[in-house]
mmCIF file of C-alpha atoms and ligand atoms in Angstrom:
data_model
loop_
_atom_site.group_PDB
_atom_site.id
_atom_site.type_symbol
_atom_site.label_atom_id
_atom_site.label_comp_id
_atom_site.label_asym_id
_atom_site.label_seq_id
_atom_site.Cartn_x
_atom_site.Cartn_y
_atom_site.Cartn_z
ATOM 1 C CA UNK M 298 -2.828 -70.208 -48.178
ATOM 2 C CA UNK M 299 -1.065 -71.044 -44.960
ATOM 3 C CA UNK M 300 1.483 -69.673 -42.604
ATOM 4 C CA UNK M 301 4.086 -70.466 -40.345
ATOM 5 C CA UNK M 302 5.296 -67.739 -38.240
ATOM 6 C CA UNK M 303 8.155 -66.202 -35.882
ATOM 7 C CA UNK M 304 7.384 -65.160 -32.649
ATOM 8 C CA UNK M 305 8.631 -61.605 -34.065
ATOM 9 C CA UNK M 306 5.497 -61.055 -35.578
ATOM 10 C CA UNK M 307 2.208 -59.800 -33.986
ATOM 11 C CA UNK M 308 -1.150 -61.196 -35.372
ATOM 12 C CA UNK M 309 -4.122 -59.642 -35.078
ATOM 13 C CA UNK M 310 -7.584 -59.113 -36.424
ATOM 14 C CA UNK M 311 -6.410 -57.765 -39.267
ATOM 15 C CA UNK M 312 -4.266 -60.460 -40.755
ATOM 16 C CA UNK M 313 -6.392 -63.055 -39.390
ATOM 17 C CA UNK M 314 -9.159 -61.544 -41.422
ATOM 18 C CA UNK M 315 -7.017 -61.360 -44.671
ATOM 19 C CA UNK M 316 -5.678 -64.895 -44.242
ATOM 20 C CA UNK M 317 -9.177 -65.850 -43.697
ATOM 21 C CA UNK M 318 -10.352 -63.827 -47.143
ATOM 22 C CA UNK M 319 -7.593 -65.641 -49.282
ATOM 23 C CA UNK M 320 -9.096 -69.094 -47.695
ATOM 24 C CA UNK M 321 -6.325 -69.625 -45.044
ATOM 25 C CA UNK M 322 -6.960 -72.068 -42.526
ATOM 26 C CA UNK M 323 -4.014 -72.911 -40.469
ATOM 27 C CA UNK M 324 -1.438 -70.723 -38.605
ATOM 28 C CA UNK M 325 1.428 -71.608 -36.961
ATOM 29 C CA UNK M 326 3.756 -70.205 -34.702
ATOM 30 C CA UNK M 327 7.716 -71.585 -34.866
ATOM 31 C CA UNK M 328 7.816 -71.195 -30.901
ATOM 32 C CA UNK M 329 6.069 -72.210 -28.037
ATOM 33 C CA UNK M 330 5.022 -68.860 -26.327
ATOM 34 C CA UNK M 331 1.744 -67.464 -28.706
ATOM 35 C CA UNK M 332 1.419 -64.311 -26.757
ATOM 36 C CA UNK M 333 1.891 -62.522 -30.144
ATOM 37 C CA UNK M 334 -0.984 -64.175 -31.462
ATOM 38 C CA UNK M 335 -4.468 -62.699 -30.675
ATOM 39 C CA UNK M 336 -6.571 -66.066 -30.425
ATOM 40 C CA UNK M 337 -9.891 -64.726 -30.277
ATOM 41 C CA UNK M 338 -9.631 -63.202 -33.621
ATOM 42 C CA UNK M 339 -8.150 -66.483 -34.894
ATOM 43 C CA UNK M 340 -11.300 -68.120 -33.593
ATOM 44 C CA UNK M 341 -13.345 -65.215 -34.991
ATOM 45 C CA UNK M 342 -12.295 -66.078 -38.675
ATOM 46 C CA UNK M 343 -11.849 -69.824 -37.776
ATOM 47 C CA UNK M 344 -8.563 -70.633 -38.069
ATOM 48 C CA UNK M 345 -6.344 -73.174 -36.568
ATOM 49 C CA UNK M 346 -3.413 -71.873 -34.214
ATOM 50 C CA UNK M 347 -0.216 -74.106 -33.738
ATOM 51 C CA UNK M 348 2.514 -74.243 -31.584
ATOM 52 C CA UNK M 349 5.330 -76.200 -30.596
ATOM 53 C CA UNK M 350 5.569 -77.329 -27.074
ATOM 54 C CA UNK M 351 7.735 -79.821 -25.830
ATOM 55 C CA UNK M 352 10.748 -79.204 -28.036
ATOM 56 C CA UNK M 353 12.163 -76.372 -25.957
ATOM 57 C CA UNK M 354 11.861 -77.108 -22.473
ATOM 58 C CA UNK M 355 14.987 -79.078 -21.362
ATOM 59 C CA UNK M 356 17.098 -76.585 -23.848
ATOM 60 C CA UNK M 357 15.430 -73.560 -22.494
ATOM 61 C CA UNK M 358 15.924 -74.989 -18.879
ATOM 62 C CA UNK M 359 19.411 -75.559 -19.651
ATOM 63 C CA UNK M 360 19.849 -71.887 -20.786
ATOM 64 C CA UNK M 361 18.267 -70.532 -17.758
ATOM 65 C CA UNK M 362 20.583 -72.772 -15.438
ATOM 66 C CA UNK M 363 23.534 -71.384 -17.557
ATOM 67 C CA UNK M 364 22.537 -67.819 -16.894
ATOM 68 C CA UNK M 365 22.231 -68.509 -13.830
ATOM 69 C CA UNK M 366 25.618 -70.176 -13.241
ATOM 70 C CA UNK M 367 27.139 -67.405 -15.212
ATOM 71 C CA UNK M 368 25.728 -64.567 -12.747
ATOM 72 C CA UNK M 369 26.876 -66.525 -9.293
ATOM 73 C CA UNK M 370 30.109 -66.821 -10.307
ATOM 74 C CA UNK M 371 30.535 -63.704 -12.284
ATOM 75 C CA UNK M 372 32.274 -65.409 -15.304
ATOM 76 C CA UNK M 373 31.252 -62.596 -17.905
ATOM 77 C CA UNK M 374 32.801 -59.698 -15.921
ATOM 78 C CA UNK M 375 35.980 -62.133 -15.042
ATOM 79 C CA UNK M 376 36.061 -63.131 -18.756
ATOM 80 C CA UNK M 377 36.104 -59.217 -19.437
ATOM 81 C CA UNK M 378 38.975 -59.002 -17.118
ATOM 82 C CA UNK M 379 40.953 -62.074 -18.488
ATOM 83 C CA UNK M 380 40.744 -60.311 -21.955
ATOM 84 C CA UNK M 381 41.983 -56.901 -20.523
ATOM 85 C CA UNK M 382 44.967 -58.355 -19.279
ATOM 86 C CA UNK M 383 44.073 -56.972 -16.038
ATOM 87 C CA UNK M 384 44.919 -60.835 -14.028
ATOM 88 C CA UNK M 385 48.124 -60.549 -11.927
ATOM 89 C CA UNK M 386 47.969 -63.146 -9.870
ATOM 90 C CA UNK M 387 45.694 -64.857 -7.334
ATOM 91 C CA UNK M 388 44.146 -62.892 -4.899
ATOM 92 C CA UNK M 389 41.151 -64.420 -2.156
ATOM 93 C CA UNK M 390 38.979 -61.687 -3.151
ATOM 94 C CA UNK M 391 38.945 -62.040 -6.758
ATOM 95 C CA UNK M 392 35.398 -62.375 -8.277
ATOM 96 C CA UNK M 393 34.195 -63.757 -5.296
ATOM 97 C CA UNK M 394 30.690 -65.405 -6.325
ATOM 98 C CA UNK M 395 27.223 -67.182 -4.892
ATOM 99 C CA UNK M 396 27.233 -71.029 -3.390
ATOM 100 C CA UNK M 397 24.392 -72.554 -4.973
ATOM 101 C CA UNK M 398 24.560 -75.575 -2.688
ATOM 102 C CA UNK M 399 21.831 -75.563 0.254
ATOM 103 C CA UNK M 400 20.461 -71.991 -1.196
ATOM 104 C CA UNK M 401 17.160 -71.790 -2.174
ATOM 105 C CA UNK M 402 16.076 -71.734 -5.980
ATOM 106 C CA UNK M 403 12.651 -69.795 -6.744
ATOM 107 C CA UNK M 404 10.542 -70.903 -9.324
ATOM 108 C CA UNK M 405 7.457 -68.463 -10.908
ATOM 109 C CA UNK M 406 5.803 -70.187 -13.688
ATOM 110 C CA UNK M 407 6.594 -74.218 -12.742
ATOM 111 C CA UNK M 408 5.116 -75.730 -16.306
ATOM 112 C CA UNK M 409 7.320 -77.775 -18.683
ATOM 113 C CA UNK M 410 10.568 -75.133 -18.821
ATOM 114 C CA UNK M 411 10.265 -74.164 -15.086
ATOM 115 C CA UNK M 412 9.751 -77.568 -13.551
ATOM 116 C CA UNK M 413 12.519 -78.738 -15.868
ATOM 117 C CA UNK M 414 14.856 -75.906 -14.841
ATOM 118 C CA UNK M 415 13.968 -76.434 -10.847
ATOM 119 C CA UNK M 416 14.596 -79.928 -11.042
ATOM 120 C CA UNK M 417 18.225 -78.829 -12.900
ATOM 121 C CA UNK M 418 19.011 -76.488 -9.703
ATOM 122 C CA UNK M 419 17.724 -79.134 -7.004
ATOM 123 C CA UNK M 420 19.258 -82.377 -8.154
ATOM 124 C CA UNK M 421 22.710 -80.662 -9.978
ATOM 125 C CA UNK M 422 23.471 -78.108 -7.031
ATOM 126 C CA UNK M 423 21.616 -79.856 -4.060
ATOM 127 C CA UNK M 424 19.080 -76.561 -3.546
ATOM 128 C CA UNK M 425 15.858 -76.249 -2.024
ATOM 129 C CA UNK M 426 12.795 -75.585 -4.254
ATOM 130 C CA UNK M 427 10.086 -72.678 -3.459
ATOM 131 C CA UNK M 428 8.157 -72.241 -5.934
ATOM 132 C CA UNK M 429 4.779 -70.320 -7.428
ATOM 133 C CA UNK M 430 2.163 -71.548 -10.303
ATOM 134 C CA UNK M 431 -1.228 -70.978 -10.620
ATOM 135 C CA UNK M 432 -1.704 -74.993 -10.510
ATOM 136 C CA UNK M 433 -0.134 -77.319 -8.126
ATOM 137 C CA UNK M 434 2.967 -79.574 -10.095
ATOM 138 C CA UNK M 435 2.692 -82.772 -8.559
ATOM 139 C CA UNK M 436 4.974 -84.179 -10.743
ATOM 140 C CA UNK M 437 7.909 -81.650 -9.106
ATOM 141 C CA UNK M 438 6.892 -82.373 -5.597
ATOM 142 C CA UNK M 439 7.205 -85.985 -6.145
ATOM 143 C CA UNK M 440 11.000 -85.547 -7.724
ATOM 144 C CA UNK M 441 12.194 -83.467 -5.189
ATOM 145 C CA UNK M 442 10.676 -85.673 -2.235
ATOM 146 C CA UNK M 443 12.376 -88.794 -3.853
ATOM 147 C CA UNK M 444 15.764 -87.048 -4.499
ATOM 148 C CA UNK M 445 15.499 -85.876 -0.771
ATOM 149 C CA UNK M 446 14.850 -89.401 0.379
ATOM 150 C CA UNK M 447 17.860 -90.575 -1.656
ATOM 151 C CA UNK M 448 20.047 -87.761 -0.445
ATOM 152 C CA UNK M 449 19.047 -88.173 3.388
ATOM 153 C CA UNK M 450 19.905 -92.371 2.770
ATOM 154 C CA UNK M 451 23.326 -90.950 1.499
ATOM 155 C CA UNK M 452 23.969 -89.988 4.662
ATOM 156 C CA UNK M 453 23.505 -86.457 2.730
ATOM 157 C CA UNK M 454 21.323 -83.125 4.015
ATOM 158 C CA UNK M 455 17.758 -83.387 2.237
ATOM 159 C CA UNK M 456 16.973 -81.079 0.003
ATOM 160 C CA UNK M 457 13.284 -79.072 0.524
ATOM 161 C CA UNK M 458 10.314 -78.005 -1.504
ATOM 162 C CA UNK M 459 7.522 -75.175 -1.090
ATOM 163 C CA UNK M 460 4.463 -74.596 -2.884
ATOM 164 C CA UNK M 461 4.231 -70.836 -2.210
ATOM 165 C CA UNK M 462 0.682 -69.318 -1.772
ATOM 166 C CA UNK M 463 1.642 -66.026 -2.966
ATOM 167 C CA UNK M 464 4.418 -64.602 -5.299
ATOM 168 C CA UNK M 465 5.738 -62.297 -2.817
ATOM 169 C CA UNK M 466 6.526 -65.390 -0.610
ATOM 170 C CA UNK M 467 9.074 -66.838 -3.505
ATOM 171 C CA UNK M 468 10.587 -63.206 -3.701
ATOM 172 C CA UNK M 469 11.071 -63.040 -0.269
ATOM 173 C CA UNK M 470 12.739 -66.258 0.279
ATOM 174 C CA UNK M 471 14.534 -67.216 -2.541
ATOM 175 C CA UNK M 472 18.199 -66.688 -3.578
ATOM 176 C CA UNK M 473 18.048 -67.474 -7.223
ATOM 177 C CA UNK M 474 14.550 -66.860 -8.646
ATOM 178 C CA UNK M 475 13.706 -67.674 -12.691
ATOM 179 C CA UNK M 476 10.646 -66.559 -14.381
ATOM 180 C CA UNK M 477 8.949 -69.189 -16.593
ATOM 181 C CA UNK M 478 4.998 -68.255 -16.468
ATOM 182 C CA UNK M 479 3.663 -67.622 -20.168
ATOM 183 C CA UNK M 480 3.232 -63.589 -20.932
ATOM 184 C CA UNK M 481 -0.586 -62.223 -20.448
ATOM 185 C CA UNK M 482 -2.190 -59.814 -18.549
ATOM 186 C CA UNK M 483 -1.582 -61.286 -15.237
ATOM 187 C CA UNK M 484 1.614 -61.751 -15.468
ATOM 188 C CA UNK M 485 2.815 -58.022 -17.694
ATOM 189 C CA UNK M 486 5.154 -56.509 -15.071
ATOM 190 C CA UNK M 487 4.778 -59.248 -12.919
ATOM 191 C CA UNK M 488 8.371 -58.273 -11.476
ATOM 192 C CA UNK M 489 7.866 -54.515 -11.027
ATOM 193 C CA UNK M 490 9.496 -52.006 -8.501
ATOM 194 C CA UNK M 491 7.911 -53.025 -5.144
ATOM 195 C CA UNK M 492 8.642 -56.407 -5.974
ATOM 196 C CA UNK M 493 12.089 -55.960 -6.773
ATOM 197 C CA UNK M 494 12.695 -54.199 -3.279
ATOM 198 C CA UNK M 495 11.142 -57.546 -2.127
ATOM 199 C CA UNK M 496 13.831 -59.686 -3.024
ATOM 200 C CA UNK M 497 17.242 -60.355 -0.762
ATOM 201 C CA UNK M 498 19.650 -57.578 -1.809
ATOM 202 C CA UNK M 499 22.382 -60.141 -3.027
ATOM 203 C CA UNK M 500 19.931 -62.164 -5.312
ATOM 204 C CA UNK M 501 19.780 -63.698 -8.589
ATOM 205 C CA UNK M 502 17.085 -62.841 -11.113
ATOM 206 C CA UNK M 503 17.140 -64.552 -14.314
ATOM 207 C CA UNK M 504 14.342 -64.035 -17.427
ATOM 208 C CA UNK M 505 14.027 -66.844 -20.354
ATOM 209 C CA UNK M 506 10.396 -66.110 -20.339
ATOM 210 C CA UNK M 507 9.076 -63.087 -22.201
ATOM 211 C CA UNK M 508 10.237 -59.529 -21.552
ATOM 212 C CA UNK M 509 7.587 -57.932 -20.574
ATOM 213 C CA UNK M 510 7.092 -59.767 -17.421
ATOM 214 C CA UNK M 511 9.964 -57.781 -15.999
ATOM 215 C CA UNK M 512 9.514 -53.749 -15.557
ATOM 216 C CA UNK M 513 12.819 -53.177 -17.077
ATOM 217 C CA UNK M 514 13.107 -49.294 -16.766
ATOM 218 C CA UNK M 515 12.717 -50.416 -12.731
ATOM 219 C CA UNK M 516 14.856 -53.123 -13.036
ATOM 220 C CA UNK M 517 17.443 -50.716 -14.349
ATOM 221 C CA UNK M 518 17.454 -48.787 -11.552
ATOM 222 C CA UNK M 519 17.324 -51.553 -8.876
ATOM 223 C CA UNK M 520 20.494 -53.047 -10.240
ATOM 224 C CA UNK M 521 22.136 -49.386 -10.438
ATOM 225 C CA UNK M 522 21.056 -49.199 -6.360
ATOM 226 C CA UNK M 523 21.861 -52.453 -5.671
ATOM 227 C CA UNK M 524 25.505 -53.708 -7.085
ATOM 228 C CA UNK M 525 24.810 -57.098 -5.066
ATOM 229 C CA UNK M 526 22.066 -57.753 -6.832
ATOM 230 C CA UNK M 527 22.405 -59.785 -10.313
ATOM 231 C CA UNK M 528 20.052 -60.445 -13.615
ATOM 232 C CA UNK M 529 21.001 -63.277 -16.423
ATOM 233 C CA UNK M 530 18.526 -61.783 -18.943
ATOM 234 C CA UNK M 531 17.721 -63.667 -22.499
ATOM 235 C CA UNK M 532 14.254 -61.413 -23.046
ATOM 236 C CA UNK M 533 13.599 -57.683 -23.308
ATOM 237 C CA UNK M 534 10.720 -55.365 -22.821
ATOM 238 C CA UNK M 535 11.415 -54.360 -26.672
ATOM 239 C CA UNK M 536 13.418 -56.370 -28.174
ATOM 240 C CA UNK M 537 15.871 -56.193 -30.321
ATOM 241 C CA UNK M 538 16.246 -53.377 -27.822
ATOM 242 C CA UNK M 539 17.430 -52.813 -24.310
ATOM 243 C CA UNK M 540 15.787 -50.123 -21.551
ATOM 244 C CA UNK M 541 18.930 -47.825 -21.787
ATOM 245 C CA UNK M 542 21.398 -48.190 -19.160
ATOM 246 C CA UNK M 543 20.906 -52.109 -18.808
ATOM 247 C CA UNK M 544 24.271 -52.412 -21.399
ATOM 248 C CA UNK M 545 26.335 -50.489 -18.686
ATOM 249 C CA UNK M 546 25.757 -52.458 -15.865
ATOM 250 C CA UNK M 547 28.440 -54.981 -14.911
ATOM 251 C CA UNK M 548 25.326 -56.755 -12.278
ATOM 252 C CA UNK M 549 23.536 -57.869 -15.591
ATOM 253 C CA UNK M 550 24.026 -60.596 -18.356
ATOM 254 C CA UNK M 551 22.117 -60.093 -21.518
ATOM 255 C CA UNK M 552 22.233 -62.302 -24.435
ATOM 256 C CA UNK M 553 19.635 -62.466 -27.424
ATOM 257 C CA UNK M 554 17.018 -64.883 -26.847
ATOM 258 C CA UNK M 555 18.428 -68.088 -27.222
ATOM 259 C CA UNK M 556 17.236 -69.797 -25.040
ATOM 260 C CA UNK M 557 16.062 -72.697 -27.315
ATOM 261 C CA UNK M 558 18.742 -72.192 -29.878
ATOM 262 C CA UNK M 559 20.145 -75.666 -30.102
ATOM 263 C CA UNK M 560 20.192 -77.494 -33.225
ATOM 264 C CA UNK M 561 17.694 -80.493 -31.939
ATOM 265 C CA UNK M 562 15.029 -77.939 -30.575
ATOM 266 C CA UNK M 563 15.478 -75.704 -33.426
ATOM 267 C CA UNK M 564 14.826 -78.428 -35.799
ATOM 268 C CA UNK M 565 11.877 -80.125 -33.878
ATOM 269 C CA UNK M 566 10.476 -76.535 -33.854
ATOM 270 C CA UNK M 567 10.227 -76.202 -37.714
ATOM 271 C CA UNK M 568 9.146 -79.723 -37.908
ATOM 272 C CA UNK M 569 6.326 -79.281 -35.525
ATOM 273 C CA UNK M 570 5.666 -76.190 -37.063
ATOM 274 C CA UNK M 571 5.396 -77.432 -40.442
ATOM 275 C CA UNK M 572 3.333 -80.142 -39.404
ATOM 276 C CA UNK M 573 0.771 -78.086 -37.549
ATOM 277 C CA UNK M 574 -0.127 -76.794 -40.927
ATOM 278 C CA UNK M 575 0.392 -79.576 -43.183
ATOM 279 C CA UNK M 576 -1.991 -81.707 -40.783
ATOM 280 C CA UNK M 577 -4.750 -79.356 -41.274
ATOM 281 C CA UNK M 578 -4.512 -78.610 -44.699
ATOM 282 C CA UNK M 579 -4.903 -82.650 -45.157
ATOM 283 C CA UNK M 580 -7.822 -81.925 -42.849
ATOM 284 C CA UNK M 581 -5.995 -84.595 -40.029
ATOM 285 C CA UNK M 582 -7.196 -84.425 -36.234
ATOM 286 C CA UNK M 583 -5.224 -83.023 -33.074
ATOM 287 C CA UNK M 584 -2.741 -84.876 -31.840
ATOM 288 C CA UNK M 585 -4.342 -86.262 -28.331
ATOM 289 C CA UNK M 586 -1.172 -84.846 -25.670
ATOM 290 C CA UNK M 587 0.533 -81.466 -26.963
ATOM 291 C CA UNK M 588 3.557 -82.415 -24.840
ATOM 292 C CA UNK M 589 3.805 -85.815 -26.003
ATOM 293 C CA UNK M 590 5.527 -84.838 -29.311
ATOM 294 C CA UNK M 591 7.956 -87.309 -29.819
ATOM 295 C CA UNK M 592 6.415 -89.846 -32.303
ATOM 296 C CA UNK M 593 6.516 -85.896 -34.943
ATOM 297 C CA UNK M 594 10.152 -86.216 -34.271
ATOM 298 C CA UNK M 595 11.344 -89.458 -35.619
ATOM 299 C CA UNK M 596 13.292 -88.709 -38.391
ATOM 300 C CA UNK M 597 12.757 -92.564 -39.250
ATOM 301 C CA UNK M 598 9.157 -93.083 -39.500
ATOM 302 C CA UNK M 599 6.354 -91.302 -40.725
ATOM 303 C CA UNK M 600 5.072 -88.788 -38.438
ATOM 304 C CA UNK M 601 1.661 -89.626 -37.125
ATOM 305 C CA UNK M 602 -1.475 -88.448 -39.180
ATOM 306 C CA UNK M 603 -2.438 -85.728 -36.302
ATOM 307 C CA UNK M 604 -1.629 -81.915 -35.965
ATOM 308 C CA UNK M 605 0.756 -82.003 -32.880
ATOM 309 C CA UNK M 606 -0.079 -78.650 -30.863
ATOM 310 C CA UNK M 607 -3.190 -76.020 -32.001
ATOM 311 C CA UNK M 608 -3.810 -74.004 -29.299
ATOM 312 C CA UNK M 609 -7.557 -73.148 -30.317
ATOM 313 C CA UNK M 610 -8.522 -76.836 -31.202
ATOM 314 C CA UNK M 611 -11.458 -76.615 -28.331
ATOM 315 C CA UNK M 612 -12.644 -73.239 -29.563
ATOM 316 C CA UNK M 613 -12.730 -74.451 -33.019
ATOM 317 C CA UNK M 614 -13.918 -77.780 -32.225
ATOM 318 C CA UNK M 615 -11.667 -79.558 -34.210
ATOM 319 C CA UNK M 616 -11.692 -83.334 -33.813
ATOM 320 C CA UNK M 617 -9.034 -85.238 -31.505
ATOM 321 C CA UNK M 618 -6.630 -87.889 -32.541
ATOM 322 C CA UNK M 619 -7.128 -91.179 -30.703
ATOM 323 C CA UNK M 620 -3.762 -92.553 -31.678
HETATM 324 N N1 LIG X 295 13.389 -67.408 -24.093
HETATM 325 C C1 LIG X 295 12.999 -68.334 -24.940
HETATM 326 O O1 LIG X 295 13.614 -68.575 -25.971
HETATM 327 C C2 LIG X 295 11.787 -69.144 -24.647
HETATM 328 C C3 LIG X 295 10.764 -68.622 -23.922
HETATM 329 N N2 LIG X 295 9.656 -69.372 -23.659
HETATM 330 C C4 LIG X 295 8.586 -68.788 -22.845
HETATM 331 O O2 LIG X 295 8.357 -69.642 -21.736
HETATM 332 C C5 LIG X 295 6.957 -69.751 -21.520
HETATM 333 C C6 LIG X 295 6.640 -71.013 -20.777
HETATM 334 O O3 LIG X 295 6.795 -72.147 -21.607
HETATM 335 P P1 LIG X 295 6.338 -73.599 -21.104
HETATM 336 O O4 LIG X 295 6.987 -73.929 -19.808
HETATM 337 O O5 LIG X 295 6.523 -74.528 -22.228
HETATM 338 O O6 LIG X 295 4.791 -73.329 -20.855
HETATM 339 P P2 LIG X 295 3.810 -73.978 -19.793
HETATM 340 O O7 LIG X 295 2.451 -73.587 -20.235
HETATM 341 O O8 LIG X 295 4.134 -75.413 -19.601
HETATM 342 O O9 LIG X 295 4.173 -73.220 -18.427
HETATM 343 C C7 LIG X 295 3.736 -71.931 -18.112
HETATM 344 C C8 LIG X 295 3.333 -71.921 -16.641
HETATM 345 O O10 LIG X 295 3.035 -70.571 -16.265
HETATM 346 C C9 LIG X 295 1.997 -70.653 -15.300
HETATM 347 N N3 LIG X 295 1.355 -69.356 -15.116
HETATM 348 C C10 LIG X 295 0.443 -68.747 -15.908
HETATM 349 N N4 LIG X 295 0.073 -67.572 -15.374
HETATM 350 C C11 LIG X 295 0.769 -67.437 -14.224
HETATM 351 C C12 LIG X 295 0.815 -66.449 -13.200
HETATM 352 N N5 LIG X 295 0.062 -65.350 -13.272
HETATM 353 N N6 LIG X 295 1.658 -66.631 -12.168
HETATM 354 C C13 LIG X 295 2.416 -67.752 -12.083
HETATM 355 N N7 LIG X 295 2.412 -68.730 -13.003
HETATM 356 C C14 LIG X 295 1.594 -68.571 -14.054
HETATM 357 C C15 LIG X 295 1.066 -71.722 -15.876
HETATM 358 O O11 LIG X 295 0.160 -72.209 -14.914
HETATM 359 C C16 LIG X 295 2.062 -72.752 -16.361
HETATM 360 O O12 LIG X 295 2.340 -73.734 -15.383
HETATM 361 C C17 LIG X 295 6.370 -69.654 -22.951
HETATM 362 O O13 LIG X 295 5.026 -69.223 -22.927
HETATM 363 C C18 LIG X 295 7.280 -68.660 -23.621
HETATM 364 O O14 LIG X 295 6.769 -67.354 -23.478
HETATM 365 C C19 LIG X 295 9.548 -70.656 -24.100
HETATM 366 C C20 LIG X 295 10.545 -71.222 -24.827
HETATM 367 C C21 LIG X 295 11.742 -70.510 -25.181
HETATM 368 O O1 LIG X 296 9.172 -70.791 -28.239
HETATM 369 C C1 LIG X 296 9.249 -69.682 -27.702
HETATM 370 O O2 LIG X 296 8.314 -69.209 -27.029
HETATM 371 C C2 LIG X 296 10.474 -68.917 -27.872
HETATM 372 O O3 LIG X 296 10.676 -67.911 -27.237
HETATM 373 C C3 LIG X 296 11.443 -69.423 -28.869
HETATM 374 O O4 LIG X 296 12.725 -69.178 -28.537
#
């Protein structure tokens, strides 16, 4: 017996253990985030974890950059007006928004969806980069310093980048700032109510991560306090549910986790998905580069004879593919 899962659904030691019992050996997550999946007890009863990396990054990114478009120039509240019939006419004031251009874009979490989604804001809206990771992404610095060089030969203002040494740095600075770090202890309530009072009253917060990075009872009330202030929100604290108040406020977009839903990554997701479990029921090796996925993808060849993405292959020792 094997199972694919939803990101929905918490596992624990007690599944694991029945799973285990009814000689289950593979798991796998339809999503890339695992945080509802307690590893150690997967390890503890020795079975394989999947996941599905890759897939979701640019669509994800793409999401993010939509909220955030969508929040600087205030199109859901002026779509709300359009349909109330409340437009008379042009007026200079109307749904006055943010400039992205030359503003600076702040990054917490720079892996695959957050380097993806700076290099979106830099290179589409010419904006400087700050951003905050555990790890240094080389790969980011080096876009941004070419697409600055190619800018500045343009006869164009170079755009920046910033490695920050401490969150509180990106908060400070930043105009728009989007959360992409994976959800564990360090970073539960990551963006709590200090922090908030951190950032620039007139910025733009936007969450395609998981919920519970953001305090959302405190970002409630620092959106009530501060009408300047704006949130593009795709994860809650409990979903399907929202902290109450966050439906009143005009300041916030909400929409229900979809960031990946496009058909492609919603497809690759149940393929990879599938394939996590097939490959280790046929007792295959782990693919060698979890965000190398493509060759699972090709609807017109064979995918290779490899699990593409268990997160628990090292704890497990499970055998690598060598391609
Ligand atoms: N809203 C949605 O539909 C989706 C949400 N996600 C979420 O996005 C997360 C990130 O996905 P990927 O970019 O593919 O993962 P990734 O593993 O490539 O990137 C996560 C980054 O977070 C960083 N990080 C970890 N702890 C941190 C901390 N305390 N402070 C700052 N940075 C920290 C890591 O070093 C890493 O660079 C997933 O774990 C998932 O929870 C992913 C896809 C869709
Ligand atoms: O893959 C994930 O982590 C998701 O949130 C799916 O939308």
């Amino acid at each position: 017996m094997e199972f694919l899962l939803q990101l929905t659904e918490d596992w624990g030691e007690e599944l694991f253990s029945a799973l285990s019992k009814a000689g289950g050996k593979a798991f796998s997550n339809m999503a890339v985030g695992y945080n509802n999946v307690d590893v150690d007890a997967a390890n503890k009863y020795g079975v394989a974890v999947g996941n599905t990396p890759g897939v979701l990054t640019e669509t994800t990114a793409e999401l993010a950059a939509s909220l955030t478009l969508a929040a600087a120039r205030r199109i859901v509240e002026a779509d709300e007006f359009m349909r109330a019939g409340l437009y008379d006419g042009w007026l200079p004031h109307l749904f006055v928004g943010n400039l992205l251009k030359g503003q600076t874009v702040g990054v917490i979490g720079a892996g695959r969806i957050g380097s993806a989604y700076a290099r979106m804001m830099v290179e589409g809206f010419k904006m400087n980069l700050i951003y905050y990771d555990l790890y240094q992404s080389t790969r980011l610095e080096k876009f941004v310093t070419a697409y600055a060089a190619f800018l500045k030969a343009n006869g164009e203002t170079p755009v920046t980048w910033k490695r920050a040494a401490t969150m509180d740095e990106v908060l400070q600075e930043a105009d728009i700032i989007s959360l992409h770090p994976v959800l564990d202890k360090t970073t539960y309530h990551l963006v709590n109510k200090e922090r908030l009072a951190k950032m620039k009253k007139e910025a733009i917060l936007i969450n395609c991560s998981r919920g519970p990075v953001i305090d959302e009872a405190a970002l409630v009330e620092h959106l009530k306090h501060n009408p300047m202030f704006r949130v593009g929100l795709d994860v809650f604290e409990e979903e399907p549910y929202m902290k109450p108040g966050l439906a009143e406020l005009k300041n916030a977009i909400v929409v229900p986790h979809i960031a990946s839903a496009s058909k492609w990554t919603r497809e690759g997701m149940a393929t990879l998905a599938a394939l996590n479990v097939l490959g280790k029921v046929k007792g295959y090796p782990v693919w060698f580069d979890a965000n190398k996925v493509e060759p699972f993808l090709n609807e017109n060849a064979r995918p290779p004879a490899a699990c593409p993405s268990i997160v628990n292959a090292k704890a497990l020792g499970l055998p690598t593919s060598k391609l």
